[in-house]
JSON list of C-alpha atoms in Angstrom, two decimals:
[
{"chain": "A", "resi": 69, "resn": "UNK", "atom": "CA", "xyz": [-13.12, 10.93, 10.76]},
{"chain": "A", "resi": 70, "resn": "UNK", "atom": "CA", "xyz": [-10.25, 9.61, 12.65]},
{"chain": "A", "resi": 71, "resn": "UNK", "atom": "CA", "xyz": [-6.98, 10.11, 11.26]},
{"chain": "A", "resi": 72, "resn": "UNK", "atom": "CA", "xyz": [-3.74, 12.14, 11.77]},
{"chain": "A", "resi": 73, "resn": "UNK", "atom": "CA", "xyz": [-1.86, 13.00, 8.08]},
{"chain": "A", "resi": 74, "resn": "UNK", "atom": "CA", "xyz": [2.09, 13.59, 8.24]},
{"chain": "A", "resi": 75, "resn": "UNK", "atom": "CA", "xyz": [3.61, 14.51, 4.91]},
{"chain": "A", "resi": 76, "resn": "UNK", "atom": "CA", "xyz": [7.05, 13.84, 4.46]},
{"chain": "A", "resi": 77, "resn": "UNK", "atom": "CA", "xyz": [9.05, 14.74, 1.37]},
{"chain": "A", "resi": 78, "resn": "UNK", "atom": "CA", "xyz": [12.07, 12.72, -0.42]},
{"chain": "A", "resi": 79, "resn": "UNK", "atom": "CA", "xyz": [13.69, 13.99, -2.88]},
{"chain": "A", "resi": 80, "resn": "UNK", "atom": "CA", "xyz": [14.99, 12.11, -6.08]},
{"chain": "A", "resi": 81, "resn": "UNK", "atom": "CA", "xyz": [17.15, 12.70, -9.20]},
{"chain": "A", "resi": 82, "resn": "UNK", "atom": "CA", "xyz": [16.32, 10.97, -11.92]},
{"chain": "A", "resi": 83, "resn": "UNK", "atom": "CA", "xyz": [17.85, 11.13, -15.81]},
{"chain": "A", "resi": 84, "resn": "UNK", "atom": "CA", "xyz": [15.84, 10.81, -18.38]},
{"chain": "A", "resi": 85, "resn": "UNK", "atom": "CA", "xyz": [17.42, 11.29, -22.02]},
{"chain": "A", "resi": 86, "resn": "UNK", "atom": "CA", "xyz": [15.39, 14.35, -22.72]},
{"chain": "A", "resi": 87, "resn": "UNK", "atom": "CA", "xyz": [11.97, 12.59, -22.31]},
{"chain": "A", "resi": 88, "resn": "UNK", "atom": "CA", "xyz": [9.51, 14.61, -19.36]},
{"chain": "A", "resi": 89, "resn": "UNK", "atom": "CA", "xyz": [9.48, 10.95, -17.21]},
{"chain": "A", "resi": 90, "resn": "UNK", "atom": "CA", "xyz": [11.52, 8.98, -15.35]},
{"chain": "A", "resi": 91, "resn": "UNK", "atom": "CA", "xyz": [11.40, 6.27, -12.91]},
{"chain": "A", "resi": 92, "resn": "UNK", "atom": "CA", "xyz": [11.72, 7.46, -9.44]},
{"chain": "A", "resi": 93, "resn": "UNK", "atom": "CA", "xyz": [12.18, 5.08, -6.65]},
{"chain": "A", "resi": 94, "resn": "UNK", "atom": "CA", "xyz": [12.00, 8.05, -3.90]},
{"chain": "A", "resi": 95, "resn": "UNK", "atom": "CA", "xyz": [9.04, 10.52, -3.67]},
{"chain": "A", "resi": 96, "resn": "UNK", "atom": "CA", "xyz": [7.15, 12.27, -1.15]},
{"chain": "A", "resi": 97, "resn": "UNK", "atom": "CA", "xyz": [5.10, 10.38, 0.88]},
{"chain": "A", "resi": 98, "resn": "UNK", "atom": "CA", "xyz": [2.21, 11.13, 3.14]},
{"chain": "A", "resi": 99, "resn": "UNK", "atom": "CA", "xyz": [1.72, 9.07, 6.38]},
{"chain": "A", "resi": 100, "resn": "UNK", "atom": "CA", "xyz": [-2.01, 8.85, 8.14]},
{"chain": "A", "resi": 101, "resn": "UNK", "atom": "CA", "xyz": [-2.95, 7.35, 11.39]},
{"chain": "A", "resi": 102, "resn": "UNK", "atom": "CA", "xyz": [-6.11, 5.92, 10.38]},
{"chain": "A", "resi": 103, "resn": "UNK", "atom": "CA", "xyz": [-8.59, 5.32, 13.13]},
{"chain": "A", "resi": 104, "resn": "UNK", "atom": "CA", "xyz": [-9.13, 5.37, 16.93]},
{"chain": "A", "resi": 105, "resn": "UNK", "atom": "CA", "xyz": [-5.87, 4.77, 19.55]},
{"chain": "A", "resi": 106, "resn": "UNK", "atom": "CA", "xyz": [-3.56, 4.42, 16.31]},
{"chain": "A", "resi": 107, "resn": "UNK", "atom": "CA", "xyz": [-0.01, 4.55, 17.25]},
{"chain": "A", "resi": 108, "resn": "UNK", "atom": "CA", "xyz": [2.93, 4.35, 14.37]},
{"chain": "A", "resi": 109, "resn": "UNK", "atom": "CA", "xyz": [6.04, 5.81, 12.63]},
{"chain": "A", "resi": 110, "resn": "UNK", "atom": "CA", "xyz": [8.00, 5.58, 8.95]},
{"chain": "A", "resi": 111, "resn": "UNK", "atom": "CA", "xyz": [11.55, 5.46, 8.49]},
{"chain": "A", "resi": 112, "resn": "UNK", "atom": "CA", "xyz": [11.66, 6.79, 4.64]},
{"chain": "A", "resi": 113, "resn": "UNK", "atom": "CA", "xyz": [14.45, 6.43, 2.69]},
{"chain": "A", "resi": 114, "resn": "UNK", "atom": "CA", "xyz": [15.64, 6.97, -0.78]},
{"chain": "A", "resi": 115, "resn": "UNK", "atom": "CA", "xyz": [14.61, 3.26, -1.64]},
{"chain": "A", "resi": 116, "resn": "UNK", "atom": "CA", "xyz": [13.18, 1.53, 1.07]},
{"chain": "A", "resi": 117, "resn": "UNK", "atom": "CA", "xyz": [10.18, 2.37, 3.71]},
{"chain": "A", "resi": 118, "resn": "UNK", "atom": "CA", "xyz": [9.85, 1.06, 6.92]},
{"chain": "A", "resi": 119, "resn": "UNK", "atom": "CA", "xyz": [6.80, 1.36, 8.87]},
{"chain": "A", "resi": 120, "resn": "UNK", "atom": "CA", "xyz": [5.92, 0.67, 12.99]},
{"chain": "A", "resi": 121, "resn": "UNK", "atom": "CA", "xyz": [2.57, 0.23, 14.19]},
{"chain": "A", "resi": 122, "resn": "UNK", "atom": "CA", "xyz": [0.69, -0.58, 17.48]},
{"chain": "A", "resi": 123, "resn": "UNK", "atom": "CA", "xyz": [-3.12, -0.87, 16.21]},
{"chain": "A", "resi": 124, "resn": "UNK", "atom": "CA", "xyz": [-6.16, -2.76, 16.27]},
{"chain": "A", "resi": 125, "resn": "UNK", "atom": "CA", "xyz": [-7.55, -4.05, 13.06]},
{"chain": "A", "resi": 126, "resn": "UNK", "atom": "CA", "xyz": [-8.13, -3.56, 9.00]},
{"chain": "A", "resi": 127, "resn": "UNK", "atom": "CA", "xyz": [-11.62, -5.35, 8.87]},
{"chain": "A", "resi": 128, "resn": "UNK", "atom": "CA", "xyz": [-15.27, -4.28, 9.46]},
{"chain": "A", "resi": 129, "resn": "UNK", "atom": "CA", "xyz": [-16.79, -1.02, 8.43]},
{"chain": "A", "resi": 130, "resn": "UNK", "atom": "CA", "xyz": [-13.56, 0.54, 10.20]},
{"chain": "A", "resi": 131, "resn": "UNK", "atom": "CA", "xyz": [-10.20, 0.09, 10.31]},
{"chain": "A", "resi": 132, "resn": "UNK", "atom": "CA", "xyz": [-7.53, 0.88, 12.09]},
{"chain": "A", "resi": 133, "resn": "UNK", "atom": "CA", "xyz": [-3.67, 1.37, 10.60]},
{"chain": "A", "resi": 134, "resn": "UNK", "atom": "CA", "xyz": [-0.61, 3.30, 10.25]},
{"chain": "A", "resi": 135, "resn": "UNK", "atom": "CA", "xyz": [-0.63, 3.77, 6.48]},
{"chain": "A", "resi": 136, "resn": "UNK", "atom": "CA", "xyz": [2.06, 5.58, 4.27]},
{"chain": "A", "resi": 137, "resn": "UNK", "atom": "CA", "xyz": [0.75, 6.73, 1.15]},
{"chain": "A", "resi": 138, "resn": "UNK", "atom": "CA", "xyz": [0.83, 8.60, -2.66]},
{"chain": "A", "resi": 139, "resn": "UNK", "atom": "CA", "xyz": [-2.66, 10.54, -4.00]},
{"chain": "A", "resi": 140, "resn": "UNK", "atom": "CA", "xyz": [-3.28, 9.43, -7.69]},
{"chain": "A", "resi": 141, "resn": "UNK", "atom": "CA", "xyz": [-5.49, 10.27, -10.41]},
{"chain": "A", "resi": 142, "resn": "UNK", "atom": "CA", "xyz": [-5.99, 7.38, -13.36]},
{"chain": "A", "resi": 143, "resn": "UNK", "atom": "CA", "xyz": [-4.96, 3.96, -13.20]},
{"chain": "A", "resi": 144, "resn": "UNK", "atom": "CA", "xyz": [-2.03, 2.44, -11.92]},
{"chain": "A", "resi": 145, "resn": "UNK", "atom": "CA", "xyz": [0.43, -0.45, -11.30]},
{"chain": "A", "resi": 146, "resn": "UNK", "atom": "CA", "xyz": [2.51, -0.20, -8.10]},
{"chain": "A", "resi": 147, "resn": "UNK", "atom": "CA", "xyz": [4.48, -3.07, -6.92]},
{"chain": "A", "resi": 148, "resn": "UNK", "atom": "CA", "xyz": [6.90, -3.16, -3.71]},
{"chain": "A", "resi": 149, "resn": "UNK", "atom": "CA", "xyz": [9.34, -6.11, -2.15]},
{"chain": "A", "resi": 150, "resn": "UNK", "atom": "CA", "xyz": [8.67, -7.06, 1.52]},
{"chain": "A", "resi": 151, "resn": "UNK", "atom": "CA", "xyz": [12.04, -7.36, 3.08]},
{"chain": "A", "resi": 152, "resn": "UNK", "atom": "CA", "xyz": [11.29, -8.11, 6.40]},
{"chain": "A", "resi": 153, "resn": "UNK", "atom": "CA", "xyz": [7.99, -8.71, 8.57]},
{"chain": "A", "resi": 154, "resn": "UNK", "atom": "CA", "xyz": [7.49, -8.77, 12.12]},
{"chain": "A", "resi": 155, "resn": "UNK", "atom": "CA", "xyz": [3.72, -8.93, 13.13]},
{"chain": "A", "resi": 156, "resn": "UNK", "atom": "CA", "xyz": [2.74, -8.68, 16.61]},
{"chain": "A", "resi": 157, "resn": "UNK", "atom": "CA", "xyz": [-0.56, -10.76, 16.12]},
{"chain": "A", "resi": 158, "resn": "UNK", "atom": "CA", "xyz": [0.19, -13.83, 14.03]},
{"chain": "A", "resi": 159, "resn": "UNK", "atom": "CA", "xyz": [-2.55, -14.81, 12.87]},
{"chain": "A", "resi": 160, "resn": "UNK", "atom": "CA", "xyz": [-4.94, -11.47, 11.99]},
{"chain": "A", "resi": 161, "resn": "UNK", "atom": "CA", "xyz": [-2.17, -8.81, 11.97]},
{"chain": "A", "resi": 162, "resn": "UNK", "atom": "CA", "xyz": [-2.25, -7.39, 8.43]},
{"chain": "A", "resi": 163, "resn": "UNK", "atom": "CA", "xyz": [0.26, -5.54, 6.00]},
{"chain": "A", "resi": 164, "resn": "UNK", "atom": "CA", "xyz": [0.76, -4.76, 2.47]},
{"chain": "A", "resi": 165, "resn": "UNK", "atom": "CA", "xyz": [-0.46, -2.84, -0.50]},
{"chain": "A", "resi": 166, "resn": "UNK", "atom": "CA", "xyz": [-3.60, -0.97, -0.34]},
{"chain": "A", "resi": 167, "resn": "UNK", "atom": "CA", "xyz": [-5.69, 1.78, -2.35]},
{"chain": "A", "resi": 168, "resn": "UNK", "atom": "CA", "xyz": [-8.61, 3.99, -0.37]},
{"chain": "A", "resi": 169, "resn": "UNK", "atom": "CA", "xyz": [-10.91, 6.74, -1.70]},
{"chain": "A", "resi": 170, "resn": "UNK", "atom": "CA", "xyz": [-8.97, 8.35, 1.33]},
{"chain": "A", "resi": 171, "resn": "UNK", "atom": "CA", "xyz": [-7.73, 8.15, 4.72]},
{"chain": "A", "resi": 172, "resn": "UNK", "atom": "CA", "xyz": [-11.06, 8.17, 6.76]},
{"chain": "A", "resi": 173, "resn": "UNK", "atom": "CA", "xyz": [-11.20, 4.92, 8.68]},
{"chain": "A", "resi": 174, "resn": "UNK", "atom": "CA", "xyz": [-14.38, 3.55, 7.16]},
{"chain": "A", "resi": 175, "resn": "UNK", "atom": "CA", "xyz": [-13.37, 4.38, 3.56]},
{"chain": "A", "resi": 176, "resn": "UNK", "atom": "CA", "xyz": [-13.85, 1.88, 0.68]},
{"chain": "A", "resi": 177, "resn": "UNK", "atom": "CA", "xyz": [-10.38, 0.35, 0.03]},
{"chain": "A", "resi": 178, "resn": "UNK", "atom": "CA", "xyz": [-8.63, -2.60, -1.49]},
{"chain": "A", "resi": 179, "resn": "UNK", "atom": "CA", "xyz": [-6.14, -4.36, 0.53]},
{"chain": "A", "resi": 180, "resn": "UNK", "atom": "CA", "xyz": [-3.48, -7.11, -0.28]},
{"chain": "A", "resi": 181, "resn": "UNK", "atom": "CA", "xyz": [-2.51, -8.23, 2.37]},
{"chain": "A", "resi": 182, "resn": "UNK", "atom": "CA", "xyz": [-0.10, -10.66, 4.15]},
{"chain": "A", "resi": 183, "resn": "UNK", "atom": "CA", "xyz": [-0.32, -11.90, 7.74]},
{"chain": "A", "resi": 184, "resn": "UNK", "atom": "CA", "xyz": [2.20, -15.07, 10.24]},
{"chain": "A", "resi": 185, "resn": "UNK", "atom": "CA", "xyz": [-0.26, -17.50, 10.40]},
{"chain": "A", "resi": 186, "resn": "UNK", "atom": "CA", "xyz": [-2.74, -16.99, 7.90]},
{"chain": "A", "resi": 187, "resn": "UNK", "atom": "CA", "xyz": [-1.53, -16.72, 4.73]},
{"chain": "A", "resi": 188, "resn": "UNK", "atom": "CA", "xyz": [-2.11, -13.61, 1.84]},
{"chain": "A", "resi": 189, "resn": "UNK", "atom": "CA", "xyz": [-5.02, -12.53, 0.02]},
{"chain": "A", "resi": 190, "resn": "UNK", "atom": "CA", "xyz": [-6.89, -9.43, -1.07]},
{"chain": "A", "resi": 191, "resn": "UNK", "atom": "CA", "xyz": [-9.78, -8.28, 1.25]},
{"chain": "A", "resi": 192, "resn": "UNK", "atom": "CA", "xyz": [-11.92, -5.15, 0.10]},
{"chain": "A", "resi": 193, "resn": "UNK", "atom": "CA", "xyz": [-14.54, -3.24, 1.11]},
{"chain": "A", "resi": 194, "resn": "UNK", "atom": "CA", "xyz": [-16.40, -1.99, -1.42]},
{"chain": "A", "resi": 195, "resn": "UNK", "atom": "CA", "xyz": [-18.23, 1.04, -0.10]},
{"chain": "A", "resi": 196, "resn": "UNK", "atom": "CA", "xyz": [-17.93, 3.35, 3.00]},
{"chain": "A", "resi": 197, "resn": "UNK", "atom": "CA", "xyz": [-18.51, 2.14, 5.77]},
{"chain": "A", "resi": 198, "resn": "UNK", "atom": "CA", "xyz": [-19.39, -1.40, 4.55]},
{"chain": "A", "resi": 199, "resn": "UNK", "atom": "CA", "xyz": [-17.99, -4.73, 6.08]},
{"chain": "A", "resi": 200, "resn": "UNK", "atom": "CA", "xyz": [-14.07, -5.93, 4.89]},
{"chain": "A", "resi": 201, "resn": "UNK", "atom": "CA", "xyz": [-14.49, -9.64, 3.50]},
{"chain": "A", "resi": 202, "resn": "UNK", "atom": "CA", "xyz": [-13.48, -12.46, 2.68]},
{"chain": "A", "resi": 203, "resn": "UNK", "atom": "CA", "xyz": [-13.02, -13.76, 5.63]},
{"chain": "A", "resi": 204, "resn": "UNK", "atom": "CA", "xyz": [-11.13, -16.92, 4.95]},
{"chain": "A", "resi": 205, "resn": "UNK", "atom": "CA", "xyz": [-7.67, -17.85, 5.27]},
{"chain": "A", "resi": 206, "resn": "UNK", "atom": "CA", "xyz": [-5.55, -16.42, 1.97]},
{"chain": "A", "resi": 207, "resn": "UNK", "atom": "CA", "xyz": [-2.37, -19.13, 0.44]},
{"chain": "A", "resi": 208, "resn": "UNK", "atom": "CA", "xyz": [0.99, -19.34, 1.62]},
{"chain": "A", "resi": 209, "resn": "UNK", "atom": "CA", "xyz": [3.93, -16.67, 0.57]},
{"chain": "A", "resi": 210, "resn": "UNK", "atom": "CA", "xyz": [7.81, -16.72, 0.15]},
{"chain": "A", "resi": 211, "resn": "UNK", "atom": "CA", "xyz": [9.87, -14.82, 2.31]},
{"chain": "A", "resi": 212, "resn": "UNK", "atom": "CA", "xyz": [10.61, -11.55, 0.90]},
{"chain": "A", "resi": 213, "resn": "UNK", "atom": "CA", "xyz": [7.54, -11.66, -0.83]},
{"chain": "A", "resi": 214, "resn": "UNK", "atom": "CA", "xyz": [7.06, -9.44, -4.22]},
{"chain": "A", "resi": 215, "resn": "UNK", "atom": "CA", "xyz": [2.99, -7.33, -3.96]},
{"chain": "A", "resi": 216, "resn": "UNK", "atom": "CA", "xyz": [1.80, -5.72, -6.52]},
{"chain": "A", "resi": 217, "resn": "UNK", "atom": "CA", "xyz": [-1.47, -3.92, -6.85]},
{"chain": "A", "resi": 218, "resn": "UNK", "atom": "CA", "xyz": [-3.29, -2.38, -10.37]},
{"chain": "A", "resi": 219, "resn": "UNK", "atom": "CA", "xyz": [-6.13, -0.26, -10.49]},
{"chain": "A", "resi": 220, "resn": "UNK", "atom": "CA", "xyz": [-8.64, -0.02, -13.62]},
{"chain": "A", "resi": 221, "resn": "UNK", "atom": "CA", "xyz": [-11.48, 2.36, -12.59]},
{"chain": "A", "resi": 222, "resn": "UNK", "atom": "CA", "xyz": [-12.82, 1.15, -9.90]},
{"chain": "A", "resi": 223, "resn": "UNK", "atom": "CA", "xyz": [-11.27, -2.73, -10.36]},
{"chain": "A", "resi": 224, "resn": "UNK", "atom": "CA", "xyz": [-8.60, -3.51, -8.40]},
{"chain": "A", "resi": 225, "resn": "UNK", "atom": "CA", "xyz": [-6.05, -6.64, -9.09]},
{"chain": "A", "resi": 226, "resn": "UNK", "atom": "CA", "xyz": [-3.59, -8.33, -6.50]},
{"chain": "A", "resi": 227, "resn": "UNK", "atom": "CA", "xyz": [0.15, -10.06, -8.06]},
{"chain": "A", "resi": 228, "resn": "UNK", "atom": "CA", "xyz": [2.61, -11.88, -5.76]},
{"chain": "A", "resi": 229, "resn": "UNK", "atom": "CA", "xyz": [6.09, -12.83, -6.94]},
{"chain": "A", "resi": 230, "resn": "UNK", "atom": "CA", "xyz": [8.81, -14.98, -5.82]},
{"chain": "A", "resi": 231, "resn": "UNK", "atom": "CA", "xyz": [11.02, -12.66, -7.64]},
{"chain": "A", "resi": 232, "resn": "UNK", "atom": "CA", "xyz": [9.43, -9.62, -8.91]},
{"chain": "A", "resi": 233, "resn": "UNK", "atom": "CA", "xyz": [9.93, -10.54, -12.06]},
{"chain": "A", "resi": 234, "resn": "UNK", "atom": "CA", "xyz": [7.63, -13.36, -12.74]},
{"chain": "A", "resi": 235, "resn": "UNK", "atom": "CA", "xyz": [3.72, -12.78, -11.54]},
{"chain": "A", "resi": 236, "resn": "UNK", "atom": "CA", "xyz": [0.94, -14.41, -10.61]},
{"chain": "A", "resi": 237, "resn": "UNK", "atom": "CA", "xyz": [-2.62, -13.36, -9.43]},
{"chain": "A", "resi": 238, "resn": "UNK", "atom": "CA", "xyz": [-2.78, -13.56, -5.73]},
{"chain": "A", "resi": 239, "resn": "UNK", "atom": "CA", "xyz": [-5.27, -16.49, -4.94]},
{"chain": "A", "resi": 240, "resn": "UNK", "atom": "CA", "xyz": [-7.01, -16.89, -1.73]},
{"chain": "A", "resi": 241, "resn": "UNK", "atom": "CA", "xyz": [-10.72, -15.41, -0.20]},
{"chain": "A", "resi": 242, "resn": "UNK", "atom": "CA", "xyz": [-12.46, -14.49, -3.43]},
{"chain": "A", "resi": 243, "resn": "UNK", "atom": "CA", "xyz": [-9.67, -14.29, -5.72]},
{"chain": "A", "resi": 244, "resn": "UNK", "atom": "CA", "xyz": [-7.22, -11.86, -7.47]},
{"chain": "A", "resi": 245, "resn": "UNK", "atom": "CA", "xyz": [-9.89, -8.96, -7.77]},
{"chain": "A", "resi": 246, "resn": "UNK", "atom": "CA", "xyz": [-12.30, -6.58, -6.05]},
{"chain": "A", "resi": 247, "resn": "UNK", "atom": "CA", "xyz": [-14.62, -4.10, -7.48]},
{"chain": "A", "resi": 248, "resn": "UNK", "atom": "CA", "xyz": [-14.64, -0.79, -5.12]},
{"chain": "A", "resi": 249, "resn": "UNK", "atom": "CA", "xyz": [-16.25, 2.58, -4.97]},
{"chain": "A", "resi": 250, "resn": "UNK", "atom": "CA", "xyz": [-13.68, 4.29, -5.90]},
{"chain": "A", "resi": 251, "resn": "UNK", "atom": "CA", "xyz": [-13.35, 7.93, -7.65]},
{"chain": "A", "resi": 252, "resn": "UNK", "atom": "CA", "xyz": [-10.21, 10.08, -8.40]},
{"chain": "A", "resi": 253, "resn": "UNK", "atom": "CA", "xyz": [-7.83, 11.56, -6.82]},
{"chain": "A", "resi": 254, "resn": "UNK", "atom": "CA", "xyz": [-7.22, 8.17, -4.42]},
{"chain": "A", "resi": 255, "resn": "UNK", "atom": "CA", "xyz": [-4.46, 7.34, -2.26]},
{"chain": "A", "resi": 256, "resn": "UNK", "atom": "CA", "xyz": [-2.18, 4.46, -2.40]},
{"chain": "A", "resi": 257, "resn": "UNK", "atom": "CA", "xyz": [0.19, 2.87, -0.49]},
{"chain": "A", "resi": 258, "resn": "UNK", "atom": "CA", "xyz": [1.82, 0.60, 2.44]},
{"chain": "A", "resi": 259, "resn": "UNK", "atom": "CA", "xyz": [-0.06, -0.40, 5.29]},
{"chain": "A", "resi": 260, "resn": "UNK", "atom": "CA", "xyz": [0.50, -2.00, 8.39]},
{"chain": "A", "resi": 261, "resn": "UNK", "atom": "CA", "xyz": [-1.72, -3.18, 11.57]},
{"chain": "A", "resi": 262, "resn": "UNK", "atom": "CA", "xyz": [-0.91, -5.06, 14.33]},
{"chain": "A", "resi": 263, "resn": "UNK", "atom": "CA", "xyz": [-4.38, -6.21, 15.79]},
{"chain": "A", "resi": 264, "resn": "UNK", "atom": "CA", "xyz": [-3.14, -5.69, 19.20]},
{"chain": "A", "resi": 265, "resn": "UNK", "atom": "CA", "xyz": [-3.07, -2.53, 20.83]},
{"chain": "A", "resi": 266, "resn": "UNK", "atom": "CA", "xyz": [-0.40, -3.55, 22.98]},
{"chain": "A", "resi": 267, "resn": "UNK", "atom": "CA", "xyz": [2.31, -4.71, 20.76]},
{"chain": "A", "resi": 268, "resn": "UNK", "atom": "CA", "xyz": [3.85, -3.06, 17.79]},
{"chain": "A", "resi": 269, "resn": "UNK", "atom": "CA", "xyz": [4.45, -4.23, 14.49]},
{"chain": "A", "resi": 270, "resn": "UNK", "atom": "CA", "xyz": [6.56, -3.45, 11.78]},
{"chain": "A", "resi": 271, "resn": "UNK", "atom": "CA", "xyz": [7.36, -3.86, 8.44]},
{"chain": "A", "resi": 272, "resn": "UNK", "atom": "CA", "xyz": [9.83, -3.04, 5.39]},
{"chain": "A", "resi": 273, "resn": "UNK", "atom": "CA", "xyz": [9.35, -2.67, 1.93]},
{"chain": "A", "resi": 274, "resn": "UNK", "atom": "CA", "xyz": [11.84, -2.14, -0.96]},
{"chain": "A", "resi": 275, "resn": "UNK", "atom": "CA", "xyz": [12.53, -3.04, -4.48]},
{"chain": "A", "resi": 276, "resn": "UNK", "atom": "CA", "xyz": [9.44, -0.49, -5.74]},
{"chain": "A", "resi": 277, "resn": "UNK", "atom": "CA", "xyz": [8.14, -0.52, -9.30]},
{"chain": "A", "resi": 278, "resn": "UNK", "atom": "CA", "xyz": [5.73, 1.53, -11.17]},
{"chain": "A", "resi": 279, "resn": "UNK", "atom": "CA", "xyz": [6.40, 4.75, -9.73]},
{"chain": "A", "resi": 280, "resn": "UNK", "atom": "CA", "xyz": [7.28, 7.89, -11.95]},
{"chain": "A", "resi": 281, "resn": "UNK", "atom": "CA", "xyz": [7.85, 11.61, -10.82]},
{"chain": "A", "resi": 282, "resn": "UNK", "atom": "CA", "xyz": [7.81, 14.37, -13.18]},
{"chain": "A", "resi": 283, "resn": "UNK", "atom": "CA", "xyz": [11.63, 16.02, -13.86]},
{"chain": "A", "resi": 284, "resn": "UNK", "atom": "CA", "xyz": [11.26, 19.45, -14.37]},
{"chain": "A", "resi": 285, "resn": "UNK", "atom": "CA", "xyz": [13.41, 21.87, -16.74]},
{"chain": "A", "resi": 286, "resn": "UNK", "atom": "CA", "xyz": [17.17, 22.56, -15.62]},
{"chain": "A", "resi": 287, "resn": "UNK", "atom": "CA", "xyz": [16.99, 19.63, -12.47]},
{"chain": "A", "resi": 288, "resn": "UNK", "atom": "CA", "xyz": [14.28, 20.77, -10.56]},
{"chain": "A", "resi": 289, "resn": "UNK", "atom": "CA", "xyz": [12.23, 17.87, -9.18]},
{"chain": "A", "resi": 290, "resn": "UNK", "atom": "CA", "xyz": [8.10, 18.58, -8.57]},
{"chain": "A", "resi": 291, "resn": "UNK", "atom": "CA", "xyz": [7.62, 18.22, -4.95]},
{"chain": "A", "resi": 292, "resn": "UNK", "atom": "CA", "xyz": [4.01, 16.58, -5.73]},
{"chain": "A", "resi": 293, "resn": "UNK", "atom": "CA", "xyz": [3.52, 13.03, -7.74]},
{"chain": "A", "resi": 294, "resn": "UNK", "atom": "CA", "xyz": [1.55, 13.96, -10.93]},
{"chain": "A", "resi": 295, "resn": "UNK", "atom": "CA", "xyz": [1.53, 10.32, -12.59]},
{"chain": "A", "resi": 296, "resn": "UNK", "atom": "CA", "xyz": [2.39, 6.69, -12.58]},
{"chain": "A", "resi": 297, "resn": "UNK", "atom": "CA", "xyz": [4.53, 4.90, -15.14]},
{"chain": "A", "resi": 298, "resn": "UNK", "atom": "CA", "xyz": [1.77, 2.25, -16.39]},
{"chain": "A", "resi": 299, "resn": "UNK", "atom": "CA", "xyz": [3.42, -1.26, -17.14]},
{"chain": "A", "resi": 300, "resn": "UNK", "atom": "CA", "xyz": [3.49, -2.96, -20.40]}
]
């Protein structure tokens, strides 16, 4: 297992009108270092999280990442803005949304991904330790790109946006879903390589959606996600 874990806490105040949920834009987030010679940082703010990175690759039975992340139980529907990209390797350097069974490097995950040259798609792999596929080229973005990612059981479905407001299923490799090994609590998240070891990446995300945080009695926010608003 090769991975350092940073957990970083934001706090957010939500209102509710007397219902035990709200939307929360800000939570505590964990940050890993998955794999060997991984080198990153996050920059978390109440609404926005950007992420550095000077890796080698997501692919193979191994990957390599800085990855900032939420543990969840149950399924989900996460979806986050990407304001600005700069990847160090244009064509195979890799970020978006992902979802592991955890932070060891060889872990079964889900990835949609985006890279310069070659396009966006979602690339899985679907056990530990197995091979990342497809290995195609994905289909071309917008700037500012809208991800989002659902989870149902172990099926995992990949939405781009022009607008976050109007979806589609991300096309490219195999298509818009993956079936993974996957069994709860997982983690969930932002990642970011650079496929070269010798220049850094970095990303931002923003305009978040699906994320709830419990509100406690009399103010007090729970330091620790317990559940994720599901979309209609």
């Amino acid at each position: 297992m090769d991975w350092l874990v940073r957990r970083t806490t934001v706090g957010c105040v939500a209102a509710c009108m007397g219902a035990l949920m709200a939307v929360c834009h800000a939570a505590p987030w964990s940050t890993a270092q998955i794999g060997v010679d991984t080198q990153g940082d996050a920059t978390i703010e109440a609404d926005s999280v950007a992420i550095t990175a000077t890796t080698g690759d997501i692919w193979g039975p191994a990957d390599t990442a800085m990855y900032v992340y939420q543990e969840a139980s149950g399924d989900f529907d996460f979806s986050a803005r990407v304001a600005d990209y700069q990847p160090a390797n244009p064509d195979w350097g890799k970020a978006g949304l992902m979802v592991r069974q955890s932070v060891d490097a060889d872990s079964a995950n889900a990835f949609i991904n985006l890279t310069g040259n070659n396009g966006l798609k979602l690339i899985f792999r679907p056990t530990t330790a197995a091979e990342t596929g497809p290995g195609d080229a994905g289909v071309s973005y917008p700037d500012q790109v809208h991800l989002r990612m659902t989870r149902a059981g172990g099926l995992v479905t990949a939405f781009t946006s022009p607008d976050g407001v109007s979806w589609s299923e991300a096309g490219g490799g195999t298509g818009p879903s993956a079936e993974i090994a996957i069994t709860d609590p997982v983690v969930f998240g932002l990642a970011l390589s650079s496929n070269d070891p010798a220049v850094e990446a970095g990303i931002t995300f923003d305009m978040f959606g699906g994320l709830a945080t419990p509100v406690e009695p009399q103010g007090k926010l729970a330091v620790v996600w317990s559940s994720l608003k599901a979309r209609e």
